[in-house]
Coordinates of C-alpha atoms in Angstrom, one line a residue:
M1 CA -68.0 95.6 -111.5
N2 CA -68.8 96.4 -107.9
I3 CA -66.2 94.0 -106.2
K4 CA -67.5 94.6 -102.7
P5 CA -70.5 92.2 -103.1
L6 CA -68.0 89.7 -104.3
L7 CA -65.7 89.7 -101.3
L8 CA -68.9 89.8 -99.2
S9 CA -70.0 86.5 -101.2
C10 CA -66.6 85.2 -100.4
G11 CA -67.4 85.8 -96.5
V12 CA -70.7 84.0 -97.0
L13 CA -68.7 81.1 -98.4
V14 CA -66.3 80.9 -95.4
A15 CA -69.3 81.6 -92.9
A16 CA -70.7 78.3 -94.3
N17 CA -68.1 76.4 -92.5
S18 CA -68.1 77.0 -88.9
A19 CA -64.4 76.7 -88.3
F20 CA -63.7 79.3 -90.4
A21 CA -66.3 81.7 -89.3
Q22 CA -64.8 81.4 -85.9
S23 CA -61.5 82.4 -86.9
N24 CA -62.6 85.8 -88.1
E25 CA -60.0 85.6 -91.0
I26 CA -60.4 84.5 -94.6
T27 CA -57.5 83.7 -96.9
I28 CA -57.9 84.1 -100.5
Q29 CA -55.7 82.6 -103.1
I30 CA -55.4 84.9 -106.1
W31 CA -52.7 85.8 -108.8
G32 CA -50.1 88.5 -108.1
S33 CA -49.6 91.8 -109.2
T34 CA -52.7 93.6 -110.5
W35 CA -55.2 90.9 -108.9
E36 CA -53.2 91.1 -105.5
N37 CA -53.0 95.0 -105.4
G38 CA -57.0 95.1 -106.4
L39 CA -57.8 92.7 -103.4
K40 CA -55.6 94.6 -101.0
A41 CA -57.3 97.9 -102.0
I42 CA -60.8 96.5 -101.4
S43 CA -59.8 94.4 -98.2
Q44 CA -59.7 97.4 -96.0
Q45 CA -63.2 98.1 -96.4
F46 CA -64.4 94.6 -96.2
E47 CA -62.4 94.3 -92.9
A48 CA -64.0 97.3 -91.5
E49 CA -67.6 96.2 -92.5
T50 CA -67.3 92.7 -91.4
G51 CA -64.6 92.1 -88.8
I52 CA -63.2 89.5 -91.1
K53 CA -59.4 89.8 -91.9
V54 CA -58.5 89.2 -95.3
N55 CA -55.0 87.4 -95.9
A56 CA -53.8 86.8 -99.7
V57 CA -52.0 84.1 -100.9
T58 CA -50.6 84.4 -104.3
Q59 CA -50.4 81.9 -107.1
S60 CA -48.9 82.4 -110.7
S61 CA -51.5 80.3 -112.3
S62 CA -54.8 78.6 -111.8
G63 CA -52.9 75.3 -112.5
E64 CA -50.4 76.0 -109.8
G65 CA -53.1 77.3 -107.4
L66 CA -54.9 73.9 -107.6
V67 CA -51.7 71.8 -106.9
K68 CA -51.2 74.1 -103.7
L69 CA -54.7 73.1 -102.8
Q70 CA -54.4 69.6 -103.3
V71 CA -51.1 69.5 -101.4
E72 CA -52.7 71.5 -98.3
R73 CA -55.9 69.1 -98.6
D74 CA -55.6 67.6 -95.2
N75 CA -54.5 71.0 -93.6
P76 CA -56.2 73.6 -95.9
V77 CA -54.8 77.2 -95.4
V78 CA -57.1 78.8 -98.4
D79 CA -60.7 79.5 -98.0
V80 CA -61.5 81.2 -101.3
W81 CA -59.7 80.4 -104.6
F82 CA -59.5 82.8 -107.7
A83 CA -59.0 80.6 -110.8
T84 CA -59.8 80.4 -114.4
N85 CA -63.1 78.9 -115.4
T86 CA -61.7 75.8 -117.2
I87 CA -59.5 74.9 -114.0
A88 CA -62.3 75.6 -111.6
S89 CA -64.9 73.6 -113.3
E90 CA -62.7 70.6 -113.6
A91 CA -61.2 71.1 -110.0
A92 CA -65.0 71.4 -108.7
Q93 CA -65.4 67.8 -109.2
D94 CA -63.5 67.0 -106.4
Q95 CA -66.1 67.3 -103.7
K96 CA -63.4 66.4 -100.9
L97 CA -61.5 69.4 -101.7
F98 CA -64.5 71.9 -102.4
V99 CA -67.8 72.8 -101.1
K100 CA -71.0 73.6 -102.8
I101 CA -71.9 77.2 -103.0
P102 CA -74.9 78.2 -100.5
R103 CA -76.8 80.2 -103.3
D104 CA -79.6 81.0 -100.8
K105 CA -76.9 83.0 -98.7
L106 CA -75.6 85.1 -101.7
S107 CA -77.7 88.4 -101.4
N108 CA -76.5 89.6 -104.7
R109 CA -77.4 86.4 -106.8
D110 CA -80.3 87.7 -108.6
Q111 CA -77.9 90.7 -110.0
L112 CA -75.4 87.9 -111.5
I113 CA -75.3 87.4 -115.3
K114 CA -76.9 84.3 -116.7
G115 CA -74.3 81.5 -116.3
A116 CA -72.2 83.4 -113.6
I117 CA -73.0 81.1 -111.0
A118 CA -72.9 77.1 -110.8
D119 CA -73.1 74.8 -107.8
D120 CA -69.2 74.9 -107.2
W121 CA -68.1 78.4 -108.2
I122 CA -69.2 81.9 -109.1
G123 CA -67.9 83.9 -112.1
I124 CA -66.4 87.1 -111.3
Y125 CA -65.4 88.7 -114.7
Y126 CA -65.9 88.0 -118.4
Y127 CA -64.6 89.0 -121.4
P128 CA -65.4 88.9 -125.2
M129 CA -63.7 86.7 -127.8
G130 CA -63.6 87.3 -131.6
I131 CA -61.9 86.1 -134.7
V132 CA -59.5 88.1 -136.6
Y133 CA -58.5 87.1 -139.9
N134 CA -56.8 88.5 -143.0
V135 CA -59.3 89.3 -145.6
D136 CA -56.9 89.3 -148.3
A137 CA -55.9 85.6 -147.5
V138 CA -59.4 84.3 -146.4
P139 CA -62.6 85.0 -148.2
V140 CA -65.3 86.3 -146.2
P141 CA -67.7 84.0 -145.4
P142 CA -71.4 84.8 -146.5
R143 CA -72.9 84.6 -142.8
F144 CA -71.6 83.5 -139.5
D145 CA -73.5 80.5 -137.5
L146 CA -72.7 81.0 -133.8

């Protein structure tokens, strides 16, 4: 996955709010460790191309991140939040805390996989799920109906 369009999309989201656009900074709340290191690695190029400084705020989980956002509701610090789909889908219902995604401003929207963009969030990764079982303990079903 090319992460550059993702950060550019984040920049578009911030630009949708004139107060954020004038600050020339974006604060992204993201998980620590690998995610934070990845963000740091691509932030330099993003900053050079857009002039928008990227600040990272870490969270240990999406649930913890949501609580931070709710506490800061009246004085928001975070512009873009990385979360799991379950937490993001439920949290997006809070229209006083989140804004709609301006799809017409996402230059790469046609390159996203089906289902990766909703009114309130954009999926940034996906992973397969499977079923593992012991064939000695569980009979093999004649077919799977997915």
